[in-house]
mmCIF file of C-alpha atoms in Angstrom:
data_model
loop_
_atom_site.group_PDB
_atom_site.id
_atom_site.type_symbol
_atom_site.label_atom_id
_atom_site.label_comp_id
_atom_site.label_asym_id
_atom_site.label_seq_id
_atom_site.Cartn_x
_atom_site.Cartn_y
_atom_site.Cartn_z
ATOM 1 C CA MET W 1315 0.004 -0.002 -0.002
ATOM 2 C CA THR W 1316 1.616 3.261 -1.056
ATOM 3 C CA GLU W 1317 1.372 6.454 0.960
ATOM 4 C CA ALA W 1318 -1.093 7.950 -1.514
ATOM 5 C CA ASP W 1319 -3.025 4.704 -1.556
ATOM 6 C CA VAL W 1320 -3.464 4.408 2.218
ATOM 7 C CA SER W 1321 -6.230 6.969 1.961
ATOM 8 C CA ARG W 1322 -7.789 5.743 -1.282
ATOM 9 C CA GLY W 1323 -7.422 1.980 -0.647
ATOM 10 C CA THR W 1324 -5.307 0.807 -3.576
ATOM 11 C CA SER W 1325 -2.217 -1.366 -3.471
ATOM 12 C CA GLY W 1326 0.258 0.640 -5.486
ATOM 13 C CA GLY W 1327 -0.132 -1.400 -8.687
ATOM 14 C CA PRO W 1328 -0.912 -0.288 -12.234
ATOM 15 C CA ALA W 1329 -3.227 2.643 -12.956
ATOM 16 C CA PRO W 1330 -6.853 1.814 -12.131
ATOM 17 C CA SER W 1331 -9.058 0.578 -14.962
ATOM 18 C CA PRO W 1332 -12.113 2.611 -15.985
ATOM 19 C CA GLY W 1333 -14.330 0.367 -13.840
ATOM 20 C CA TRP W 1334 -12.085 0.607 -10.780
ATOM 21 C CA THR W 1335 -13.643 1.378 -7.405
ATOM 22 C CA PRO W 1336 -12.112 1.270 -3.898
ATOM 23 C CA ILE W 1337 -14.533 -1.504 -2.954
ATOM 24 C CA ALA W 1338 -13.531 -3.599 -5.975
ATOM 25 C CA GLU W 1339 -9.866 -3.113 -5.135
ATOM 26 C CA GLU W 1340 -10.361 -4.149 -1.515
ATOM 27 C CA ALA W 1341 -12.426 -7.168 -2.602
ATOM 28 C CA GLU W 1342 -9.630 -8.297 -4.893
ATOM 29 C CA ARG W 1343 -7.021 -7.922 -2.134
ATOM 30 C CA ALA W 1344 -9.273 -9.814 0.304
ATOM 31 C CA ALA W 1345 -9.594 -12.634 -2.222
ATOM 32 C CA ARG W 1346 -5.813 -12.806 -2.484
ATOM 33 C CA MET W 1347 -5.608 -13.132 1.295
ATOM 34 C CA ARG W 1348 -8.269 -15.844 1.546
ATOM 35 C CA HIS W 1349 -6.904 -17.914 -1.354
ATOM 36 C CA PRO W 1350 -3.108 -17.457 -1.337
ATOM 37 C CA ASP W 1351 -2.621 -20.679 -3.335
ATOM 38 C CA ARG W 1352 -4.295 -19.034 -6.323
ATOM 39 C CA TYR W 1353 -1.973 -16.030 -6.182
ATOM 40 C CA ALA W 1354 1.449 -17.656 -5.884
ATOM 41 C CA MET W 1355 4.458 -15.360 -5.783
ATOM 42 C CA PRO W 1356 7.375 -16.039 -8.114
ATOM 43 C CA ARG W 1357 10.351 -17.880 -6.697
ATOM 44 C CA PRO W 1358 13.729 -16.167 -7.260
ATOM 45 C CA ALA W 1359 16.090 -17.549 -9.858
ATOM 46 C CA HIS W 1360 18.776 -17.663 -7.174
ATOM 47 C CA ARG W 1361 18.487 -17.914 -3.388
ATOM 48 C CA ARG W 1362 18.366 -14.505 -1.713
ATOM 49 C CA VAL W 1363 19.860 -13.837 1.715
ATOM 50 C CA LEU W 1364 18.696 -10.546 3.247
ATOM 51 C CA THR W 1365 19.746 -8.988 6.536
ATOM 52 C CA VAL W 1366 17.029 -6.808 8.081
ATOM 53 C CA ALA W 1367 18.953 -4.106 9.911
ATOM 54 C CA ASN W 1368 18.556 -0.705 11.523
ATOM 55 C CA GLN W 1369 20.241 0.123 14.800
ATOM 56 C CA LYS W 1370 17.342 2.401 15.760
ATOM 57 C CA GLY W 1371 14.874 0.480 17.880
ATOM 58 C CA GLY W 1372 11.143 0.444 17.291
ATOM 59 C CA VAL W 1373 11.222 0.891 13.520
ATOM 60 C CA GLY W 1374 9.610 -2.452 12.688
ATOM 61 C CA LYS W 1375 12.586 -4.725 11.998
ATOM 62 C CA THR W 1376 11.214 -7.850 13.644
ATOM 63 C CA THR W 1377 7.623 -7.107 12.665
ATOM 64 C CA SER W 1378 8.658 -6.653 9.035
ATOM 65 C CA THR W 1379 10.890 -9.747 9.069
ATOM 66 C CA VAL W 1380 8.230 -12.144 10.313
ATOM 67 C CA ASN W 1381 5.341 -10.727 8.297
ATOM 68 C CA LEU W 1382 7.249 -10.537 5.031
ATOM 69 C CA ALA W 1383 8.477 -14.081 5.621
ATOM 70 C CA ALA W 1384 4.954 -15.320 6.369
ATOM 71 C CA ALA W 1385 3.530 -13.550 3.310
ATOM 72 C CA LEU W 1386 6.148 -15.137 1.039
ATOM 73 C CA ALA W 1387 5.672 -18.598 2.584
ATOM 74 C CA LEU W 1388 1.884 -18.470 2.316
ATOM 75 C CA HIS W 1389 2.235 -17.738 -1.391
ATOM 76 C CA GLY W 1390 4.437 -20.658 -2.373
ATOM 77 C CA VAL W 1391 7.942 -19.447 -1.487
ATOM 78 C CA ARG W 1392 10.214 -21.334 0.952
ATOM 79 C CA VAL W 1393 11.641 -19.024 3.633
ATOM 80 C CA LEU W 1394 14.094 -19.333 6.526
ATOM 81 C CA VAL W 1395 14.073 -16.729 9.297
ATOM 82 C CA VAL W 1396 17.205 -16.507 11.436
ATOM 83 C CA ASP W 1397 16.437 -14.794 14.737
ATOM 84 C CA LEU W 1398 19.674 -13.034 15.685
ATOM 85 C CA ASP W 1399 18.123 -10.803 18.353
ATOM 86 C CA PRO W 1400 18.600 -12.057 21.942
ATOM 87 C CA GLN W 1401 15.087 -10.836 22.776
ATOM 88 C CA GLY W 1402 13.741 -13.634 20.566
ATOM 89 C CA ASN W 1403 10.725 -11.639 19.380
ATOM 90 C CA ALA W 1404 10.821 -13.119 15.877
ATOM 91 C CA SER W 1405 10.762 -16.613 17.371
ATOM 92 C CA THR W 1406 7.740 -15.648 19.475
ATOM 93 C CA ALA W 1407 5.828 -14.196 16.527
ATOM 94 C CA LEU W 1408 6.484 -17.328 14.471
ATOM 95 C CA GLY W 1409 5.259 -19.630 17.232
ATOM 96 C CA VAL W 1410 8.662 -21.267 17.734
ATOM 97 C CA ASP W 1411 9.896 -22.440 21.130
ATOM 98 C CA HIS W 1412 12.899 -20.436 22.321
ATOM 99 C CA ARG W 1413 13.206 -21.318 25.978
ATOM 100 C CA ALA W 1414 16.683 -21.736 27.434
ATOM 101 C CA GLY W 1415 18.172 -25.039 26.324
ATOM 102 C CA THR W 1416 16.385 -25.094 22.980
ATOM 103 C CA PRO W 1417 18.746 -25.728 20.016
ATOM 104 C CA SER W 1418 19.220 -22.232 18.659
ATOM 105 C CA VAL W 1419 21.318 -19.834 16.604
ATOM 106 C CA TYR W 1420 23.597 -19.424 19.635
ATOM 107 C CA GLU W 1421 24.902 -22.993 19.440
ATOM 108 C CA ALA W 1422 25.144 -22.709 15.648
ATOM 109 C CA LEU W 1423 27.306 -19.586 15.953
ATOM 110 C CA LEU W 1424 29.635 -21.365 18.375
ATOM 111 C CA GLY W 1425 29.842 -24.370 16.053
ATOM 112 C CA GLU W 1426 28.350 -26.745 18.591
ATOM 113 C CA ILE W 1427 25.489 -27.814 16.281
ATOM 114 C CA SER W 1428 24.571 -27.503 12.631
ATOM 115 C CA LEU W 1429 21.966 -24.923 11.642
ATOM 116 C CA LEU W 1430 19.974 -27.909 10.346
ATOM 117 C CA GLU W 1431 19.480 -29.057 13.938
ATOM 118 C CA ALA W 1432 18.190 -25.655 15.044
ATOM 119 C CA ALA W 1433 15.820 -24.863 12.152
ATOM 120 C CA VAL W 1434 12.212 -25.753 12.954
ATOM 121 C CA PRO W 1435 8.910 -25.196 11.099
ATOM 122 C CA SER W 1436 6.865 -22.181 12.099
ATOM 123 C CA THR W 1437 3.197 -22.418 12.996
ATOM 124 C CA ALA W 1438 2.588 -19.695 10.396
ATOM 125 C CA SER W 1439 3.273 -21.988 7.406
ATOM 126 C CA PRO W 1440 4.950 -25.322 6.620
ATOM 127 C CA ASP W 1441 7.099 -23.444 4.095
ATOM 128 C CA LEU W 1442 8.420 -21.110 6.797
ATOM 129 C CA LEU W 1443 11.337 -22.278 8.921
ATOM 130 C CA CYS W 1444 12.878 -20.444 11.857
ATOM 131 C CA VAL W 1445 16.172 -20.698 13.716
ATOM 132 C CA PRO W 1446 15.201 -19.392 17.159
ATOM 133 C CA ALA W 1447 17.150 -17.150 19.512
ATOM 134 C CA THR W 1448 17.370 -18.013 23.208
ATOM 135 C CA ILE W 1449 18.506 -15.847 26.098
ATOM 136 C CA ASP W 1450 21.963 -17.453 25.727
ATOM 137 C CA LEU W 1451 22.502 -15.253 22.674
ATOM 138 C CA ALA W 1452 22.777 -12.208 24.968
ATOM 139 C CA GLY W 1453 26.334 -13.226 25.886
ATOM 140 C CA ALA W 1454 27.354 -14.385 22.437
ATOM 141 C CA GLU W 1455 29.105 -11.140 21.457
ATOM 142 C CA ILE W 1456 31.522 -11.517 24.373
ATOM 143 C CA GLU W 1457 32.186 -15.173 23.567
ATOM 144 C CA LEU W 1458 32.692 -14.464 19.863
ATOM 145 C CA VAL W 1459 35.380 -11.835 20.480
ATOM 146 C CA SER W 1460 38.092 -14.423 21.137
ATOM 147 C CA MET W 1461 37.083 -16.748 18.313
ATOM 148 C CA VAL W 1462 38.864 -17.183 14.987
ATOM 149 C CA ALA W 1463 36.982 -15.525 12.086
ATOM 150 C CA ARG W 1464 34.483 -14.147 14.568
ATOM 151 C CA GLU W 1465 32.712 -12.055 11.874
ATOM 152 C CA GLN W 1466 32.253 -15.137 9.670
ATOM 153 C CA ARG W 1467 30.503 -17.452 12.133
ATOM 154 C CA LEU W 1468 26.971 -16.995 10.817
ATOM 155 C CA LYS W 1469 28.150 -17.180 7.201
ATOM 156 C CA GLN W 1470 29.800 -20.523 7.957
ATOM 157 C CA ALA W 1471 26.610 -21.768 9.641
ATOM 158 C CA LEU W 1472 24.536 -20.652 6.632
ATOM 159 C CA SER W 1473 26.645 -22.604 4.168
ATOM 160 C CA PRO W 1474 25.230 -23.317 0.675
ATOM 161 C CA ASP W 1475 25.103 -27.009 1.554
ATOM 162 C CA VAL W 1476 22.958 -26.371 4.646
ATOM 163 C CA LEU W 1477 20.628 -24.029 2.752
ATOM 164 C CA ASP W 1478 20.328 -26.554 -0.082
ATOM 165 C CA GLN W 1479 19.262 -29.205 2.429
ATOM 166 C CA LEU W 1480 16.687 -26.832 3.908
ATOM 167 C CA ASP W 1481 15.545 -26.075 0.338
ATOM 168 C CA VAL W 1482 14.782 -22.387 0.953
ATOM 169 C CA ASP W 1483 14.394 -19.548 -1.551
ATOM 170 C CA TYR W 1484 14.802 -16.681 0.918
ATOM 171 C CA VAL W 1485 16.783 -16.239 4.123
ATOM 172 C CA LEU W 1486 15.756 -13.290 6.301
ATOM 173 C CA ILE W 1487 18.065 -12.437 9.210
ATOM 174 C CA ASP W 1488 16.522 -10.389 12.012
ATOM 175 C CA CYS W 1489 19.168 -8.257 13.737
ATOM 176 C CA PRO W 1490 19.277 -6.677 17.198
ATOM 177 C CA PRO W 1491 18.923 -2.861 17.406
ATOM 178 C CA SER W 1492 22.661 -2.258 17.536
ATOM 179 C CA LEU W 1493 25.731 -2.312 15.320
ATOM 180 C CA GLY W 1494 27.606 -4.924 17.354
ATOM 181 C CA LEU W 1495 29.231 -8.205 16.425
ATOM 182 C CA LEU W 1496 25.931 -10.023 15.888
ATOM 183 C CA THR W 1497 24.825 -7.457 13.311
ATOM 184 C CA VAL W 1498 28.255 -7.584 11.646
ATOM 185 C CA ASN W 1499 27.876 -11.378 11.385
ATOM 186 C CA ALA W 1500 24.492 -10.866 9.718
ATOM 187 C CA LEU W 1501 25.965 -8.359 7.241
ATOM 188 C CA VAL W 1502 28.806 -10.714 6.359
ATOM 189 C CA ALA W 1503 26.419 -13.650 5.855
ATOM 190 C CA ALA W 1504 24.059 -11.797 3.475
ATOM 191 C CA ALA W 1505 24.310 -10.337 -0.008
ATOM 192 C CA GLU W 1506 21.477 -7.863 0.555
ATOM 193 C CA VAL W 1507 20.328 -5.495 3.270
ATOM 194 C CA LEU W 1508 16.685 -4.606 3.883
ATOM 195 C CA ILE W 1509 16.297 -1.435 5.957
ATOM 196 C CA PRO W 1510 12.936 -0.647 7.578
ATOM 197 C CA ILE W 1511 12.527 3.111 8.070
ATOM 198 C CA GLN W 1512 9.859 4.562 10.303
ATOM 199 C CA CYS W 1513 7.829 7.429 8.821
ATOM 200 C CA GLU W 1514 8.598 9.778 11.677
ATOM 201 C CA TYR W 1515 10.847 12.730 12.470
ATOM 202 C CA TYR W 1516 13.851 10.773 13.750
ATOM 203 C CA ALA W 1517 13.612 8.163 10.989
ATOM 204 C CA LEU W 1518 16.903 9.073 9.321
ATOM 205 C CA GLU W 1519 18.797 9.655 12.560
ATOM 206 C CA GLY W 1520 21.608 7.136 12.778
ATOM 207 C CA LEU W 1521 20.949 5.835 9.272
ATOM 208 C CA GLY W 1522 24.220 7.370 8.095
ATOM 209 C CA GLN W 1523 26.127 5.303 10.653
ATOM 210 C CA LEU W 1524 24.408 2.128 9.467
ATOM 211 C CA LEU W 1525 25.281 2.911 5.836
ATOM 212 C CA SER W 1526 28.892 3.625 6.846
ATOM 213 C CA ASN W 1527 29.097 0.257 8.602
ATOM 214 C CA ILE W 1528 27.646 -1.457 5.541
ATOM 215 C CA ASP W 1529 30.348 0.220 3.432
ATOM 216 C CA LEU W 1530 33.036 -0.962 5.856
ATOM 217 C CA VAL W 1531 31.776 -4.532 5.773
ATOM 218 C CA ARG W 1532 31.601 -4.409 1.977
ATOM 219 C CA SER W 1533 35.175 -3.080 1.774
ATOM 220 C CA HIS W 1534 36.756 -5.563 4.166
ATOM 221 C CA LEU W 1535 34.538 -8.609 4.663
ATOM 222 C CA ASN W 1536 31.784 -8.983 2.064
ATOM 223 C CA THR W 1537 32.231 -7.363 -1.342
ATOM 224 C CA SER W 1538 28.794 -8.450 -2.566
ATOM 225 C CA LEU W 1539 26.883 -6.659 0.206
ATOM 226 C CA HIS W 1540 24.490 -3.886 -0.868
ATOM 227 C CA VAL W 1541 21.287 -2.182 0.245
ATOM 228 C CA SER W 1542 18.683 -3.720 -2.046
ATOM 229 C CA THR W 1543 15.441 -2.815 -0.267
ATOM 230 C CA ILE W 1544 14.069 -0.050 1.928
ATOM 231 C CA LEU W 1545 10.637 -0.483 3.494
ATOM 232 C CA LEU W 1546 8.743 2.496 4.933
ATOM 233 C CA THR W 1547 6.868 1.504 8.096
ATOM 234 C CA MET W 1548 4.384 3.021 10.550
ATOM 235 C CA TYR W 1549 2.952 5.393 7.976
ATOM 236 C CA ASP W 1550 0.227 7.669 9.324
ATOM 237 C CA GLY W 1551 -1.705 9.269 6.472
ATOM 238 C CA ARG W 1552 -3.192 11.860 8.823
ATOM 239 C CA THR W 1553 0.112 13.716 9.168
ATOM 240 C CA LYS W 1554 2.092 15.820 6.700
ATOM 241 C CA LEU W 1555 5.253 14.620 8.415
ATOM 242 C CA ALA W 1556 4.758 11.083 7.120
ATOM 243 C CA ASP W 1557 4.541 12.379 3.539
ATOM 244 C CA GLN W 1558 7.643 14.527 4.039
ATOM 245 C CA VAL W 1559 9.659 11.579 5.373
ATOM 246 C CA THR W 1560 8.560 9.265 2.548
ATOM 247 C CA SER W 1561 9.300 11.930 -0.062
ATOM 248 C CA GLU W 1562 12.777 12.541 1.376
ATOM 249 C CA VAL W 1563 13.600 8.829 1.552
ATOM 250 C CA ARG W 1564 12.429 8.254 -2.025
ATOM 251 C CA GLN W 1565 14.406 11.220 -3.341
ATOM 252 C CA HIS W 1566 17.564 10.045 -1.608
ATOM 253 C CA PHE W 1567 17.383 6.287 -2.199
ATOM 254 C CA GLY W 1568 15.370 6.075 -5.407
ATOM 255 C CA GLY W 1569 14.343 2.690 -6.737
ATOM 256 C CA VAL W 1570 15.454 0.590 -3.764
ATOM 257 C CA VAL W 1571 12.477 1.951 -1.798
ATOM 258 C CA LEU W 1572 9.410 -0.270 -2.105
ATOM 259 C CA ARG W 1573 6.283 1.436 -3.446
ATOM 260 C CA THR W 1574 4.295 -0.255 -0.709
ATOM 261 C CA VAL W 1575 4.323 1.382 2.721
ATOM 262 C CA ILE W 1576 3.187 -0.229 5.949
ATOM 263 C CA PRO W 1577 0.515 1.822 7.745
ATOM 264 C CA ARG W 1578 0.474 2.260 11.502
ATOM 265 C CA SER W 1579 -1.855 -0.479 12.692
ATOM 266 C CA VAL W 1580 -3.123 -1.699 16.055
ATOM 267 C CA LYS W 1581 -3.523 -5.207 14.639
ATOM 268 C CA VAL W 1582 0.150 -5.358 13.665
ATOM 269 C CA SER W 1583 1.096 -4.410 17.234
ATOM 270 C CA GLU W 1584 -1.320 -6.893 18.826
ATOM 271 C CA ALA W 1585 -0.360 -9.980 16.815
ATOM 272 C CA PRO W 1586 2.945 -10.820 18.605
ATOM 273 C CA GLY W 1587 1.046 -10.988 21.908
ATOM 274 C CA TYR W 1588 -0.736 -14.041 20.501
ATOM 275 C CA SER W 1589 2.505 -15.563 19.129
ATOM 276 C CA GLN W 1590 1.273 -14.897 15.604
ATOM 277 C CA THR W 1591 2.069 -12.836 12.556
ATOM 278 C CA VAL W 1592 -0.535 -10.254 11.609
ATOM 279 C CA LEU W 1593 -1.381 -12.409 8.576
ATOM 280 C CA ALA W 1594 -2.589 -15.138 10.928
ATOM 281 C CA TYR W 1595 -4.022 -12.823 13.566
ATOM 282 C CA ASP W 1596 -6.113 -10.639 11.239
ATOM 283 C CA PRO W 1597 -5.674 -11.525 7.553
ATOM 284 C CA GLY W 1598 -8.057 -8.817 6.384
ATOM 285 C CA SER W 1599 -6.442 -5.904 8.202
ATOM 286 C CA ARG W 1600 -4.681 -3.089 6.392
ATOM 287 C CA GLY W 1601 -1.394 -4.038 7.967
ATOM 288 C CA SER W 1602 -1.692 -7.648 6.835
ATOM 289 C CA MET W 1603 -2.593 -6.775 3.252
ATOM 290 C CA SER W 1604 0.189 -4.188 3.102
ATOM 291 C CA TYR W 1605 2.793 -6.757 4.136
ATOM 292 C CA VAL W 1606 1.484 -9.102 1.431
ATOM 293 C CA ASP W 1607 1.825 -6.286 -1.119
ATOM 294 C CA ALA W 1608 5.370 -5.553 0.060
ATOM 295 C CA ALA W 1609 6.300 -9.260 -0.117
ATOM 296 C CA ARG W 1610 4.866 -9.441 -3.623
ATOM 297 C CA GLU W 1611 7.102 -6.532 -4.652
ATOM 298 C CA ILE W 1612 10.144 -8.223 -3.137
ATOM 299 C CA ALA W 1613 9.306 -11.495 -4.895
ATOM 300 C CA ALA W 1614 8.789 -9.697 -8.220
ATOM 301 C CA ARG W 1615 12.153 -7.991 -7.843
ATOM 302 C CA GLY W 1616 13.790 -11.329 -7.068
ATOM 303 C CA ALA W 1617 12.324 -12.891 -10.213
ATOM 304 C CA ALA W 1618 13.343 -9.840 -12.261
ATOM 305 C CA MET W 1619 16.900 -10.053 -10.960
ATOM 306 C CA GLY W 1620 17.104 -13.581 -12.306
ATOM 307 C CA ALA W 1621 15.667 -12.493 -15.667
ATOM 308 C CA ASP W 1622 18.142 -9.596 -15.895
ATOM 309 C CA SER W 1623 21.020 -11.943 -15.087
ATOM 310 C CA ALA W 1624 19.910 -14.388 -17.766
ATOM 311 C CA ALA W 1625 19.566 -11.569 -20.284
ATOM 312 C CA GLY W 1626 23.080 -10.386 -19.460
ATOM 313 C CA VAL W 1627 24.528 -13.867 -19.991
ATOM 314 C CA GLU W 1628 22.708 -14.169 -23.326
ATOM 315 C CA THR W 1629 23.926 -10.744 -24.484
ATOM 316 C CA ASN W 1630 27.511 -11.472 -23.471
ATOM 317 C CA GLY W 1631 27.389 -14.815 -25.245
ATOM 318 C CA ARG W 1632 26.587 -13.344 -28.613
#
């Protein structure tokens, strides 16, 4: 749902047809929610690993991670969520046990178990797997400091062989609200960064530091890393400020910003309290449908990336 569309009820797609009405648009979106199998999203030509990062707290990192993952999984795409936040909120939202002693990302980082042993199906969808975070992860940064290749631990755990055995199309890594060693591990393990940005006054505060850290990681540890996606969250159409923030972000970052924005929604906030994504808690809510629209954009971009790559190979081969 785009910022202009939050008020008119459209989903940011092509220009409305002559017979378009807001009710018809909402009916079509509701049908997509009730029958996801009929509206499958394209699988990417190559597996995509995205780190969801922003050191500012409360911008919707975890909420966006779990709901985008659920939307993709419900529409025919296999997804793995790696909960790298010691709070374990992503694990909670996906209905995955993360009590102390549960096989988790902590043991995988230390090399005590394979990630295969920690990945479990989510209650949100059989195509959605989660590697939970337990309270043990809170001390992981201290333990990792003395380890060899400490920035590479998650990348080693997420080896191509492991991901092939899990048979996933997308890997979404939920980071803690900091720029510590856990976040650095996530940036090294991924090729892409997804940055949720809150549509409020302090949205861009600290973003420069995050981009600088991404540049440092790209220069020294992961040359393929880049910001591929920016998602605007907590949009409130009643304020001019939200429009100003979205306009500024779009002007600065251009095409990496998704057309869909996530509106501020009580349902989105309530869902984690029931150990559910908003798609399970209230499928017909604005927040739920907006996350489906955003996931559809991400899936379309993933398919287009594969098509562009194939076109490049064909052109170079001539």
